[in-house]
Short mmCIF file of C-alpha atoms in Angstrom, two decimals:
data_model
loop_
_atom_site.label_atom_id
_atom_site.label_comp_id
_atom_site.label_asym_id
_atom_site.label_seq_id
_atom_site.Cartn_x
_atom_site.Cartn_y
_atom_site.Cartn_z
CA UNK A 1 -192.48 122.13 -237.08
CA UNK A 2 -192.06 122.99 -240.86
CA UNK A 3 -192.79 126.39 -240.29
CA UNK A 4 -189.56 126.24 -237.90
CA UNK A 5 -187.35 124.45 -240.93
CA UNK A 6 -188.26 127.03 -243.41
CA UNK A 7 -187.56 129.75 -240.93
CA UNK A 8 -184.49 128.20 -240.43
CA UNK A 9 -183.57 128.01 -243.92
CA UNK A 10 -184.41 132.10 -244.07
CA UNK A 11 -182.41 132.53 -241.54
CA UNK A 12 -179.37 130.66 -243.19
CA UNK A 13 -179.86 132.79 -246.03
CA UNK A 14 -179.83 136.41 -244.83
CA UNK A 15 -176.89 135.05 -243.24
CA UNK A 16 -175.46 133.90 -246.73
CA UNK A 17 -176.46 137.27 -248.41
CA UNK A 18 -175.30 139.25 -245.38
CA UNK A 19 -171.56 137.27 -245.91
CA UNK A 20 -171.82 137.57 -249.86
CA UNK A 21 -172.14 141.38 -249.68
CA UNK A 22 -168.20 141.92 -249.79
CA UNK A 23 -168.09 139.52 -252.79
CA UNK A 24 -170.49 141.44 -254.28
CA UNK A 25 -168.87 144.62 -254.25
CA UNK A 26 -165.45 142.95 -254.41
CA UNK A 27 -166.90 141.76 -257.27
CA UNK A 28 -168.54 144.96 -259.25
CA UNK A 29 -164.34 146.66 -258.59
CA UNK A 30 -162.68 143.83 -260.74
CA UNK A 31 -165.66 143.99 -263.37
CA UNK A 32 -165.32 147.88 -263.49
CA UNK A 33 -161.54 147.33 -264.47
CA UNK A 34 -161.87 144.60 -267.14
CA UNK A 35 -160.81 142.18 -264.70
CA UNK A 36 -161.37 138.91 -265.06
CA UNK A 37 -162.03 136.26 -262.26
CA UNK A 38 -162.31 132.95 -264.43
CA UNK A 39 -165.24 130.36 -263.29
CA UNK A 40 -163.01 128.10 -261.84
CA UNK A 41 -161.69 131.06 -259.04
CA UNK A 42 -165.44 132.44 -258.51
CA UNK A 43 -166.26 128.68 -257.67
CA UNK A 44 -162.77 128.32 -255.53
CA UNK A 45 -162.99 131.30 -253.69
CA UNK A 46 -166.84 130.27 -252.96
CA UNK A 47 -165.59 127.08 -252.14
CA UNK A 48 -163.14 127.90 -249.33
CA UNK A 49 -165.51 130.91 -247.70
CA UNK A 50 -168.39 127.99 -247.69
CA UNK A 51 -165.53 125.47 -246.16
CA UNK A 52 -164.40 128.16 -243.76
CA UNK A 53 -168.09 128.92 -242.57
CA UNK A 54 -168.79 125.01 -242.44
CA UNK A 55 -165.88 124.71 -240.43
CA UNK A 56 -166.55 127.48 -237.87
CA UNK A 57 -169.95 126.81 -237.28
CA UNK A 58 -169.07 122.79 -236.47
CA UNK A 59 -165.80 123.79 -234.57
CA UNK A 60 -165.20 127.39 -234.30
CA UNK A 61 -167.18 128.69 -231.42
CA UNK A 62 -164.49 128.14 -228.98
CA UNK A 63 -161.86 129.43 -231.25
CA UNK A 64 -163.34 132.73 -231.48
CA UNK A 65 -164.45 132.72 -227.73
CA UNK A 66 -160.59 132.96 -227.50
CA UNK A 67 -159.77 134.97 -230.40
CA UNK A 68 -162.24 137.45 -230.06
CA UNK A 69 -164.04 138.21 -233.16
CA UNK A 70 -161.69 141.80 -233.67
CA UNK A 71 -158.84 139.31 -235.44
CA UNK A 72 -161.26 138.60 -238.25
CA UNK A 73 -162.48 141.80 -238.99
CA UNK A 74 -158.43 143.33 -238.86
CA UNK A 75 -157.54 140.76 -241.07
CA UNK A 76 -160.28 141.31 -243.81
CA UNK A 77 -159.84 144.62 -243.48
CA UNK A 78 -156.08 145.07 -244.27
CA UNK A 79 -156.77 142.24 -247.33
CA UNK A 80 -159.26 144.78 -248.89
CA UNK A 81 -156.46 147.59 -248.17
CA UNK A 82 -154.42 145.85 -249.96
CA UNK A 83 -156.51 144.96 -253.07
CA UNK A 84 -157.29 148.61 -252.61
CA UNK A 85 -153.50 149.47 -252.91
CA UNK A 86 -152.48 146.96 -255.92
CA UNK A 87 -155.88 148.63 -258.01
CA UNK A 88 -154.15 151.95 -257.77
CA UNK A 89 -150.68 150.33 -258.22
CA UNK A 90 -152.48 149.59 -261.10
CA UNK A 91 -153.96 152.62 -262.90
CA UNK A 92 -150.85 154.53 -261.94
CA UNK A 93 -149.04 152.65 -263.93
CA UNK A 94 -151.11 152.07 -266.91
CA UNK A 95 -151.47 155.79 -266.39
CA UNK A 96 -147.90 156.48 -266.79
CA UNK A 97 -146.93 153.99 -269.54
CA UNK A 98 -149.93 155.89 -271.73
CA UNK A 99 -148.25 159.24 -271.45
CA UNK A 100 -145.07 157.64 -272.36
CA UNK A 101 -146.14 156.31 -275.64
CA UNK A 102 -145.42 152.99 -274.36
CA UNK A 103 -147.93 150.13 -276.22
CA UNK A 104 -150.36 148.39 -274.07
CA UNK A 105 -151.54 145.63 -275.96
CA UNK A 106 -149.26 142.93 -274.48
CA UNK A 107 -149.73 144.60 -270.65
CA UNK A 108 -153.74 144.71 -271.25
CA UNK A 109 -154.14 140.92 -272.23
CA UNK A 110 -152.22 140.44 -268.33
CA UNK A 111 -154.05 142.90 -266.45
CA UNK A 112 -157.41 141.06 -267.24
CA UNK A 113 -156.96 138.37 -265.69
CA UNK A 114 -156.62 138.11 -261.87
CA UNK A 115 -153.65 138.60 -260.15
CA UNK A 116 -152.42 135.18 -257.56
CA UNK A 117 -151.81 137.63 -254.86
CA UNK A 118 -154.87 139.13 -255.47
CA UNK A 119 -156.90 135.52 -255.75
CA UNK A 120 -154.93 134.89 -252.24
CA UNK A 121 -155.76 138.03 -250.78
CA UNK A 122 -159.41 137.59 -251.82
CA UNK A 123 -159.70 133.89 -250.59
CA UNK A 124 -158.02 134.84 -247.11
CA UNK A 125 -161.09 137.94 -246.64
CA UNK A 126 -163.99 136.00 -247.63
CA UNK A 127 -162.41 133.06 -245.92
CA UNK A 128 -161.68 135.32 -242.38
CA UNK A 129 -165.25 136.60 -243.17
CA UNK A 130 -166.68 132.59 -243.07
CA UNK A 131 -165.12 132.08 -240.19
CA UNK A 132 -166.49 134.85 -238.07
CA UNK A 133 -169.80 134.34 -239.52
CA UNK A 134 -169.82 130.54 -238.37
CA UNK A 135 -170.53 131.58 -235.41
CA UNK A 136 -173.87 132.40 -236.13
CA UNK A 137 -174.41 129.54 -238.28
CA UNK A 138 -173.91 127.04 -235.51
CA UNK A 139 -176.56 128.32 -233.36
CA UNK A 140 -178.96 127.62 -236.53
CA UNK A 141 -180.60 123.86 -236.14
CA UNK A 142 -179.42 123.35 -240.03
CA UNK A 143 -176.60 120.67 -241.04
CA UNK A 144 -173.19 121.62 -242.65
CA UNK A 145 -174.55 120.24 -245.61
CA UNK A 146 -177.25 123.17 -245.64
CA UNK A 147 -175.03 125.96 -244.59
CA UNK A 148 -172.23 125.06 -247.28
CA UNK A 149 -174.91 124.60 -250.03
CA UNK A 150 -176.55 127.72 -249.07
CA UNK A 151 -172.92 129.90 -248.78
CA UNK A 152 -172.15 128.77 -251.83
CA UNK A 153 -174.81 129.31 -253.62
CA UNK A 154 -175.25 132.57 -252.79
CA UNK A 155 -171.82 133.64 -253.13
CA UNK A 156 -171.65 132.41 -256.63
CA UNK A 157 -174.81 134.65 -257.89
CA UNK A 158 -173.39 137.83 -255.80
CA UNK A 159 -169.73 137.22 -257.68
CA UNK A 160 -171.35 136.82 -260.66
CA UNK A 161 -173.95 139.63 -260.43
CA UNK A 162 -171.49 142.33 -259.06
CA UNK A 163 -169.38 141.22 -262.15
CA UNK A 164 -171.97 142.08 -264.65
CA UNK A 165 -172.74 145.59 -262.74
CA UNK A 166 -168.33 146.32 -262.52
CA UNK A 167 -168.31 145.78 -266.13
CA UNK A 168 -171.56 148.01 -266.93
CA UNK A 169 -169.72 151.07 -264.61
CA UNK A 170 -166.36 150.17 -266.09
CA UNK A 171 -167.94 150.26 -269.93
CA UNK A 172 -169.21 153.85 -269.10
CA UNK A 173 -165.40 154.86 -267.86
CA UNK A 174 -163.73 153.74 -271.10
CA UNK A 175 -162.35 150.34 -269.26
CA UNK A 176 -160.33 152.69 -266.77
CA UNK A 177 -162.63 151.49 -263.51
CA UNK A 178 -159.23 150.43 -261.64
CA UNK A 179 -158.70 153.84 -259.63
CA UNK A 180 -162.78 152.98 -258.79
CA UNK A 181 -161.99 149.19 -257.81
CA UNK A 182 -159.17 150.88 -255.54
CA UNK A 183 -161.39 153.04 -253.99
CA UNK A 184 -164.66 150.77 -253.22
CA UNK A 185 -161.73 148.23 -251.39
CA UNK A 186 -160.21 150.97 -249.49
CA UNK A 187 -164.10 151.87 -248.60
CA UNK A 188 -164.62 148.25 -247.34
CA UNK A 189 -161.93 147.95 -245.87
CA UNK A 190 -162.75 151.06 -243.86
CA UNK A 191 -166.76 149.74 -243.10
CA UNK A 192 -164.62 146.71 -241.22
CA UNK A 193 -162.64 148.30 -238.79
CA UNK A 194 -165.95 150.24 -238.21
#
């Protein structure tokens, strides 16, 4: 029988590292353009994905029996399209205030931190992405207890690990990893309409 709980608990965390995988890499695209995602949003965005996939596994099943699983993967997808978008937004115009001379001290110190839309967007995609992966999670003999703390965890050390790599790429690119950030959400936003 404690073979079965430990199996259990592997199982609950491939599931956790198979839903962290977008933080991760949404992760290593705001570290590769100097931007930062403060403690307090890695551990509120963690938060409501965790919630979300707490929430779908106790009550969910049904909902996406209805919903068909399709709406989650459309919505995450057009999120990370826009993130994608609002990165290029981005360079292009730090692009185009460089050639005009035009200082970028003040702009820099803003573009560091995150953006609110871009917290939103980001909460509603890993949320969308808890939900769908409830599903799974409630057919695991673990309480909500376990699957939050588990979610959680694991999202925290992907965030903060794909973080660390962005910043490493975005060192080697003189701080100009934006155009790169756009382009890894525009690539996982593809992989989920896939």
């Amino acid at each position: 029988m404690r073979n079965d709980g430990a199996c259990h608990m592997v199982e609950l965390l491939l599931l956790a590292a198979a839903l962290s995988a977008d933080n991760f890499a949404v992760s290593i695209g705001y570290g590769s353009s100097n931007t930062r995602i403060s403690p307090g949003m890695t551990a509120l965005l963690n938060l409501f994905c965790s919630a979300a996939l707490v929430a779908s596994a106790q009550f969910g099943k049904r909902f996406l029996q209805s919903a068909g699983p399709e709406w989650g993967t459309r919505v995450g997808a057009g999120c990370f399209f826009l993130m994608g978008t609002l990165k290029i937004f981005e360079e292009l115009r730090k692009r185009r205030r460089k050639k005009q001379g035009k200082p970028e001290a003040r702009l820099e110190h803003l573009e560091k931190q995150l953006h609110p839309l871009e917290f939103g967007l980001l909460a509603v995609s890993m949320s969308v992405d808890g939900i769908v992966s409830g599903v799974f999670a409630a057919d695991l003999p673990v309480t909500g207890g376990q699957i939050f703390f588990a979610s959680f965890a694991v999202g925290m050390a992907a965030m903060y690990a794909g973080t660390a790599i962005g910043k490493k790429t975005g060192q080697k690119n003189g701080g100009n990893g934006a155009l790169f950030g756009g382009i890894l959400f525009y690539l996982l936003a593809f992989l989920k309409l896939t």
